Amino acid sequence: VHRPGRYYRFFAFLSLFCFSMLGLVLAGNIFQVFIFWELVGICSFLLIGFYTERKSACNAANKAFIMNRVGDFGFLIGLMVLWTFFGTFRFGETVNDKGEVVQAGLFQMLPRDEGGNVLRDAESGDVRIGVAAAADSSDSKTIPYPLLVVARLGVLAGCGGTSAQCPLQTWLPDAMEGPTPVSALVHSATMVAAGVYLVGRFYPMFVQEVLLTIAYVGCITLFLAATIAMVATDIKKVLAYSTISQLGYMMLGLGVFGWGAGLFHLITHAFFKSLMFLCSGSVIYGCHHEQEMPKMGGLWRKMPITAFTMLVGVVAISGLAIPGLVQWCSLFAFSGFFSKDAVVATSLAFVKANPSHFLLFIMPLVTAGITAFYMFRLWFYTFAGKPRDQHIYDHCHESPWIMTGPLLALSFFAAFCAFGGEQGPLYLLITGDQPGHVAHGVAATAGSGELTLPGHEAIHAVHSTAGTFALIAAASGTFIAWLLYGTTMVNVAEIKRQLL
């Protein structure tokens, strides 16, 4: 940081990144999204490899850039198909000064019936696109249904690369080589969230095959990353794998027709994960750049503010709450409880309507317990017990107020940003702009082999059941983590020796 010009270069890169993300969100067409998408990619490359004297940082930057370009190749293919058949990149309609529609957008050109199903030709299976497609007008064009699926899968490939979905997820843990503020901003709440955002933004264009692909990719990702986080010892690597797992939850929520649930978890995750990344930076700073948790222990005595705020983030991501009191007052549950419950409830409603896809409920439920386990393992390993390295403990100190102040502010939002749950202002703000066919669900046509996608009523009917299961899973994971790492009743090193 003390090299000439490095301080200013860091904030120049960070400012360019913020500009790119704002442009991506404000873009009115998919091609403009792609331009800002690539700008985000180059900013990520510059920030991950910011410490150019480290070979590991340079390698991590190259890995992130190349793996994201693999996903973006699929994005380009999707754009080519869209332009060839739809002739426009705009999301919505173009309206002139008189209020007349000059050009239809992508969302208006894909025809759906009253039940929300995409209209297809009975004989060829092709989809007739255009503003008058439902009326079978000669002005409309047709697109083969397989090509429609390919276009959507191409866009999904770009989202999967940026949001670190399986099999393009391995770049994100290495991206922790960048400065900790970069980890907190870029790789927990913004860049990796861009893929989830685009899936939500492009949602009216997705057909059932693509939604099912999104759901299974998210399901595999959330479980795979959580199992790796259980054994990671680098404090930032645990949070990195946790990010991948939570992104899987968001994708799963979107894939099982939980548009509001997926984006709800996206926003709550931004607060508690950026909080925990900044807390990890405070720990690393206080321990003089030590990142290995086995060398820590007992740090709550030396770093009480960091320990308390980290605990808020851990409770939030674990989805813990006080049973019986949540219905009385939302203050007895933190944000992660409401958003993760929304995803799990949507999964349960989807599985009840489509029993053959039962793994889409079992896997996120099991992973809810694993999440609580590895997050409390991190907290107990770092802040509880006795010091494992006396030298590090003796020289450890609390971070200055300029670092702990943001932690206290973020801890408030991590706890209460989802106040009221699905009746609260945040969720209602999100679902105020949801696609029209989402609220009532999509019923499968008899004998077509299509999926039944749950509406709000079906999800509400199973919400309390799903919430109870998720809370039991989270409490079980918390108890096991306390037993293994919060007490001396079990010797973890001996268990490890016997297993090896």
XYZ file of C-alpha atoms in Angstrom:
500
model
C 0.000 0.000 0.000
C 2.918 2.329 0.714
C 4.387 2.049 -2.764
C 4.179 5.335 -4.727
C 0.807 5.643 -6.458
C -0.597 2.345 -5.187
C -3.147 3.912 -2.815
C -4.629 6.056 -5.604
C -4.579 3.222 -8.117
C -6.586 1.020 -5.751
C -9.388 3.569 -5.458
C -9.290 4.248 -9.194
C -9.903 0.532 -9.858
C -12.595 0.401 -7.177
C -14.359 3.467 -8.590
C -14.298 1.988 -12.108
C -15.755 -1.202 -10.672
C -18.612 0.690 -8.964
C -19.307 2.551 -12.222
C -19.451 -0.767 -14.101
C -21.834 -2.331 -11.591
C -24.162 0.671 -11.668
C -24.142 0.583 -15.469
C -24.978 -3.122 -15.408
C -27.974 -2.553 -13.133
C -29.252 0.451 -15.096
C -28.816 -1.139 -18.542
C -32.020 -1.300 -20.581
C -30.902 -4.025 -22.991
C -28.986 -7.271 -22.794
C -26.109 -6.086 -25.017
C -25.458 -3.090 -22.780
C -25.465 -5.507 -19.847
C -22.791 -7.536 -21.642
C -20.574 -4.453 -22.141
C -20.686 -3.549 -18.437
C -20.383 -7.247 -17.598
C -16.981 -7.301 -19.304
C -15.972 -4.075 -17.547
C -16.766 -5.754 -14.238
C -14.584 -8.679 -15.319
C -11.540 -6.511 -16.068
C -11.993 -4.590 -12.786
C -12.099 -7.888 -10.927
C -8.870 -8.933 -12.666
C -7.160 -5.672 -11.663
C -8.329 -5.826 -8.056
C -7.659 -9.518 -7.384
C -4.116 -9.145 -8.754
C -3.581 -5.797 -7.027
C -0.583 -7.085 -5.020
C 1.455 -7.698 -8.152
C 4.553 -8.722 -6.190
C 2.729 -11.901 -5.101
C 2.760 -14.656 -7.699
C -0.285 -16.239 -6.036
C -2.269 -13.006 -6.528
C -1.296 -12.786 -10.197
C -2.252 -16.426 -10.762
C -5.586 -15.891 -8.989
C -6.363 -12.847 -11.164
C -5.569 -14.814 -14.342
C -7.681 -17.751 -13.179
C -10.691 -15.535 -12.384
C -10.436 -13.702 -15.706
C -10.083 -16.844 -17.841
C -12.846 -18.824 -16.109
C -15.244 -15.901 -16.425
C -14.457 -15.656 -20.144
C -15.443 -19.321 -20.505
C -18.891 -18.471 -19.177
C -19.035 -15.305 -21.287
C -18.483 -17.372 -24.446
C -21.848 -19.005 -23.746
C -23.281 -15.530 -23.089
C -22.155 -14.448 -26.577
C -23.803 -17.469 -28.181
C -27.036 -16.587 -26.428
C -26.808 -13.000 -27.678
C -26.287 -14.203 -31.257
C -29.406 -16.392 -31.130
C -31.468 -13.580 -29.594
C -30.427 -11.061 -32.232
C -30.941 -13.497 -35.115
C -34.512 -14.417 -34.216
C -35.837 -11.571 -32.047
C -34.068 -8.689 -33.803
C -33.736 -6.672 -30.588
C -31.749 -6.662 -27.359
C -34.119 -4.440 -25.372
C -35.795 -5.859 -22.288
C -38.971 -3.754 -22.464
C -40.935 -1.742 -24.993
C -39.638 1.404 -26.691
C -42.213 4.179 -26.312
C -42.222 7.545 -28.144
C -43.267 10.955 -26.796
C -46.924 10.266 -27.611
C -46.977 7.084 -25.549
C -47.092 4.858 -28.621
C -45.119 1.598 -28.687
C -42.423 1.949 -31.364
C -40.715 -1.396 -30.794
C -41.524 -4.404 -28.625
C -38.910 -5.681 -26.199
C -37.779 -9.250 -25.602
C -40.224 -9.714 -22.738
C -43.218 -8.770 -24.891
C -42.154 -10.967 -27.832
C -42.193 -14.307 -26.017
C -45.853 -15.425 -25.977
C -47.411 -17.090 -22.934
C -50.940 -18.345 -22.356
C -53.105 -17.354 -19.399
C -51.510 -20.081 -17.271
C -47.997 -18.777 -17.895
C -46.873 -21.533 -20.299
C -44.895 -20.605 -23.420
C -47.103 -20.967 -26.492
C -45.776 -23.518 -29.007
C -46.973 -24.714 -32.383
C -48.897 -27.970 -31.950
C -47.213 -29.703 -34.910
C -43.647 -28.378 -35.156
C -43.138 -27.364 -31.529
C -41.692 -24.028 -32.671
C -42.438 -20.821 -30.788
C -44.066 -17.979 -32.693
C -42.509 -14.743 -31.423
C -43.653 -11.163 -31.848
C -46.160 -8.771 -30.310
C -49.039 -10.500 -32.101
C -47.709 -14.030 -31.672
C -50.667 -15.233 -29.655
C -52.986 -14.127 -32.470
C -50.956 -16.168 -34.981
C -50.230 -13.065 -37.039
C -48.241 -13.296 -40.233
C -46.119 -10.402 -38.952
C -44.544 -12.597 -36.313
C -41.568 -14.934 -36.740
C -40.856 -18.392 -35.362
C -37.886 -19.798 -33.476
C -37.225 -23.545 -33.026
C -37.824 -24.451 -29.392
C -34.363 -26.077 -28.943
C -32.710 -22.835 -30.100
C -34.823 -20.907 -27.595
C -33.444 -23.192 -24.870
C -29.878 -22.761 -26.198
C -30.177 -18.963 -26.091
C -31.308 -19.056 -22.463
C -28.657 -21.594 -21.471
C -26.048 -19.335 -23.082
C -27.123 -16.401 -20.921
C -27.158 -18.772 -17.944
C -23.550 -19.836 -18.695
C -22.424 -16.234 -18.341
C -24.334 -15.960 -15.066
C -22.825 -19.230 -13.830
C -19.274 -18.053 -14.502
C -19.646 -14.708 -12.764
C -21.663 -16.128 -9.851
C -19.200 -19.027 -9.400
C -21.667 -21.840 -10.060
C -20.512 -25.409 -10.615
C -18.366 -26.225 -12.592
C -16.996 -22.649 -12.894
C -16.711 -22.047 -9.152
C -13.026 -22.670 -8.414
C -11.843 -19.117 -9.185
C -13.672 -17.518 -6.258
C -11.663 -18.977 -3.322
C -8.417 -17.969 -5.065
C -9.818 -14.449 -5.510
C -9.236 -13.927 -1.772
C -5.672 -12.946 -2.708
C -6.953 -9.410 -3.289
C -7.237 -6.800 -0.509
C -9.937 -7.599 2.068
C -12.195 -4.649 1.053
C -12.202 -6.172 -2.433
C -13.249 -9.530 -0.973
C -16.016 -7.822 0.990
C -17.366 -5.704 -1.870
C -16.554 -7.493 -5.114
C -16.791 -11.111 -4.081
C -19.682 -11.164 -1.665
C -22.180 -8.486 -2.600
C -21.570 -7.163 -6.104
C -19.651 -8.997 -8.835
C -20.708 -12.523 -7.887
C -24.229 -11.215 -7.330
C -24.349 -9.911 -10.917
C -25.104 -13.379 -12.273
C -27.984 -13.872 -9.837
C -29.243 -10.375 -10.686
C -29.216 -11.109 -14.426
C -31.120 -14.372 -13.928
C -33.766 -12.376 -12.059
C -33.731 -9.574 -14.661
C -34.020 -11.994 -17.596
C -36.563 -14.220 -15.818
C -39.551 -13.688 -18.171
C -37.485 -15.224 -20.984
C -36.631 -18.499 -19.244
C -38.489 -21.659 -20.203
C -38.994 -24.645 -17.902
C -35.961 -26.640 -19.071
C -33.710 -23.691 -18.262
C -35.335 -23.106 -14.859
C -34.779 -26.755 -13.954
C -31.128 -26.460 -15.035
C -30.747 -23.356 -12.849
C -32.253 -25.226 -9.892
C -29.989 -28.279 -10.188
C -26.823 -26.244 -10.809
C -27.611 -24.201 -7.698
C -28.408 -27.341 -5.708
C -25.098 -29.016 -6.609
C -23.134 -25.822 -5.976
C -24.619 -25.079 -2.543
C -23.869 -28.597 -1.245
C -20.432 -28.996 -2.815
C -19.097 -25.658 -1.543
C -20.525 -26.202 1.950
C -18.715 -29.533 2.337
C -15.393 -27.891 1.410
C -15.991 -25.014 3.856
C -16.309 -27.576 6.680
C -12.594 -28.393 6.514
C -10.990 -25.143 5.279
C -8.639 -23.495 7.785
C -7.916 -20.128 6.113
C -10.473 -17.684 7.554
C -11.095 -15.952 4.203
C -11.284 -19.255 2.304
C -14.086 -20.440 4.601
C -16.028 -17.280 3.787
C -15.266 -17.686 0.076
C -16.704 -21.218 -0.038
C -19.610 -19.977 2.055
C -20.276 -17.320 -0.600
C -20.352 -19.972 -3.335
C -22.791 -22.044 -1.276
C -25.117 -19.088 -0.628
C -25.049 -18.138 -4.316
C -26.204 -21.693 -4.958
C -29.150 -21.054 -2.628
C -30.076 -17.960 -4.638
C -29.893 -19.838 -7.949
C -31.923 -22.692 -6.498
C -34.588 -20.250 -5.315
C -34.834 -18.702 -8.775
C -34.883 -22.121 -10.444
C -37.825 -23.442 -8.409
C -39.899 -20.353 -9.263
C -39.024 -18.404 -6.142
C -38.204 -15.146 -7.903
C -38.761 -13.076 -4.775
C -37.058 -15.607 -2.483
C -33.866 -15.768 -4.573
C -33.464 -11.995 -4.805
C -34.477 -11.583 -1.136
C -31.587 -13.847 -0.129
C -29.316 -11.941 -2.518
C -29.857 -8.691 -0.596
C -29.704 -10.095 2.947
C -26.566 -12.070 2.031
C -24.892 -8.886 0.826
C -25.078 -7.397 4.318
C -24.011 -10.307 6.486
C -21.343 -11.648 4.149
C -19.673 -8.265 3.583
C -19.804 -7.823 7.378
C -17.994 -11.126 7.927
C -15.387 -10.411 5.261
C -14.571 -7.080 6.897
C -14.475 -8.839 10.284
C -12.005 -11.342 8.867
C -9.918 -8.406 7.628
C -10.006 -6.956 11.136
C -8.824 -10.294 12.548
C -6.020 -10.534 9.984
C -4.959 -6.960 10.754
C -5.083 -7.540 14.506
C -3.101 -10.793 14.203
C -0.444 -9.151 11.995
C -1.508 -10.781 8.701
C -2.095 -14.276 10.037
C -5.027 -16.007 8.289
C -4.839 -19.594 9.592
C -7.530 -20.279 12.207
C -5.607 -23.141 13.944
C -3.101 -20.486 15.103
C -5.822 -18.323 16.669
C -8.210 -18.915 19.579
C -9.486 -16.848 22.492
C -9.376 -13.630 20.472
C -12.682 -12.310 21.833
C -10.792 -11.016 24.869
C -8.491 -8.937 22.657
C -10.985 -8.046 19.906
C -14.460 -7.793 21.519
C -16.042 -5.541 18.852
C -14.830 -7.729 16.001
C -15.939 -10.886 17.834
C -19.427 -9.510 18.578
C -20.071 -8.233 15.060
C -18.771 -11.459 13.524
C -21.173 -13.400 15.761
C -24.069 -11.307 14.428
C -23.092 -12.269 10.875
C -22.684 -15.938 11.822
C -26.137 -16.101 13.456
C -27.654 -14.316 10.442
C -26.189 -16.644 7.813
C -27.025 -19.724 9.900
C -30.711 -18.808 9.887
C -31.193 -19.138 13.642
C -34.217 -17.741 15.478
C -36.078 -18.165 18.758
C -38.990 -20.563 18.062
C -42.426 -19.295 18.986
C -41.319 -15.685 19.362
C -40.631 -14.968 15.681
C -44.360 -14.844 14.901
C -44.817 -12.392 17.772
C -41.932 -10.093 16.822
C -39.458 -10.186 13.904
C -36.676 -8.930 16.187
C -36.204 -12.480 17.476
C -34.779 -13.602 14.119
C -32.011 -12.123 11.983
C -32.217 -11.498 8.245
C -30.830 -14.838 7.080
C -33.631 -16.726 8.839
C -36.309 -15.053 6.717
C -34.511 -15.182 3.353
C -33.236 -18.750 3.668
C -36.651 -19.913 4.872
C -38.196 -18.326 1.791
C -35.859 -20.353 -0.464
C -36.420 -23.622 1.439
C -40.207 -23.091 1.472
C -40.233 -22.507 -2.289
C -38.189 -25.690 -2.766
C -40.651 -27.682 -0.656
C -43.625 -26.312 -2.618
C -41.861 -27.177 -5.885
C -41.084 -30.724 -4.718
C -44.682 -31.282 -3.554
C -45.860 -30.361 -7.051
C -43.042 -32.344 -8.761
C -42.121 -35.266 -6.425
C -39.462 -36.714 -8.735
C -37.231 -33.712 -7.998
C -37.130 -34.357 -4.227
C -33.376 -33.630 -4.053
C -34.116 -29.953 -4.642
C -35.559 -29.861 -1.100
C -33.385 -32.445 0.681
C -30.044 -30.916 -0.363
C -30.717 -27.299 0.723
C -32.191 -28.589 3.992
C -29.077 -30.652 4.798
C -26.855 -27.780 3.685
C -28.659 -25.432 6.104
C -27.271 -27.585 8.925
C -23.815 -27.723 7.338
C -23.829 -23.915 6.967
C -24.517 -23.420 10.667
C -21.778 -25.940 11.482
C -18.943 -24.405 9.452
C -19.822 -20.819 10.376
C -19.896 -21.509 14.123
C -16.766 -23.619 13.649
C -15.100 -20.482 12.261
C -16.266 -18.365 15.213
C -15.318 -20.875 17.909
C -11.987 -21.632 16.208
C -11.090 -17.942 16.050
C -12.593 -16.262 19.083
C -13.416 -18.940 21.705
C -11.295 -21.276 23.813
C -7.667 -20.824 24.709
C -4.928 -19.277 22.531
C -3.220 -21.862 20.294
C -0.301 -19.601 19.378
C 0.725 -17.526 22.383
C 2.905 -15.177 20.337
C 0.013 -14.214 18.034
C -2.342 -13.839 21.002
C 0.056 -11.618 22.967
C 0.543 -9.232 20.034
C -3.102 -9.257 18.893
C -5.101 -6.041 19.302
C -8.473 -4.571 18.409
C -8.651 -2.679 15.119
C -9.001 1.140 15.174
C -12.423 2.798 15.023
C -12.108 3.512 11.305
C -12.291 -0.283 10.803
C -14.702 -1.234 13.605
C -17.203 1.562 12.833
C -18.327 0.006 9.518
C -18.562 -3.372 11.296
C -21.077 -1.992 13.797
C -23.117 -0.332 11.027
C -23.172 -3.486 8.892
C -24.071 -5.661 11.894
C -27.270 -3.650 12.365
C -28.328 -4.155 8.746
C -27.218 -7.808 8.770
C -29.554 -8.390 11.689
C -32.592 -6.318 10.772
C -32.620 -5.520 7.032
C -35.263 -8.229 6.524
C -37.450 -7.034 9.402
C -40.972 -8.348 8.970
C -39.902 -11.239 6.768
C -42.136 -11.755 3.749
C -44.544 -9.130 5.052
C -41.742 -6.640 5.627
C -40.845 -3.597 3.518
C -37.768 -5.151 1.846
C -39.526 -8.234 0.499
C -42.567 -6.238 -0.619
C -40.253 -3.780 -2.383
C -38.560 -6.634 -4.266
C -41.730 -8.452 -5.294
C -43.428 -5.233 -6.394
C -41.738 -5.644 -9.801
C -41.883 -9.416 -10.188
C -42.842 -10.912 -13.591
C -46.590 -11.217 -14.067
C -46.706 -15.025 -14.355
C -44.820 -15.678 -11.109
C -47.459 -14.842 -8.482
C -50.013 -17.496 -9.482
C -47.545 -20.157 -10.642
C -47.651 -22.204 -13.828
C -49.797 -25.310 -14.071
C -48.520 -28.201 -16.180
C -50.566 -29.116 -19.247
C -52.053 -32.613 -18.911
C -49.879 -35.268 -20.556
C -47.184 -32.806 -21.618
C -44.564 -33.862 -19.073
C -44.088 -30.234 -18.060
C -43.347 -28.992 -14.544
C -45.881 -27.438 -12.204
C -44.341 -24.235 -10.889
C -45.669 -23.096 -7.479
C -47.369 -19.751 -6.945
C -47.474 -17.669 -3.779
C -50.415 -19.584 -2.286
C -48.715 -22.971 -2.668
C -45.522 -21.622 -1.086
C -47.397 -19.997 1.799
C -49.166 -23.287 2.549
C -45.867 -25.087 3.305
C -43.917 -22.139 4.709
C -44.224 -23.003 8.400
C -43.307 -26.659 7.774
C -40.229 -25.742 5.752
C -39.210 -23.134 8.353
C -39.415 -25.693 11.154
C -37.254 -28.203 9.264
C -34.684 -25.526 8.377
C -34.507 -24.286 11.974
C -33.984 -27.831 13.299
C -31.187 -28.367 10.754
C -29.490 -25.056 11.669
C -29.775 -25.716 15.410
C -28.298 -29.212 14.939
C -25.322 -27.824 13.020
C -24.759 -25.172 15.670
C -24.841 -27.753 18.475
C -22.332 -30.049 16.729
C -19.973 -27.103 16.087
C -20.198 -26.091 19.761
C -19.574 -29.677 20.864
C -16.480 -30.089 18.667
C -14.932 -26.620 18.770
C -16.606 -24.694 21.606
C -15.892 -27.184 24.365
C -13.061 -29.548 25.330
C -15.331 -32.600 25.572
C -14.286 -33.881 22.144
C -10.720 -34.020 20.811
C -11.010 -33.022 17.146
C -7.326 -33.747 16.466
C -7.777 -37.327 17.662
C -10.838 -37.801 15.434
C -8.837 -36.492 12.492
C -5.907 -38.828 13.282
C -8.157 -41.897 13.452
C -9.971 -41.030 10.234
C -6.672 -40.581 8.381
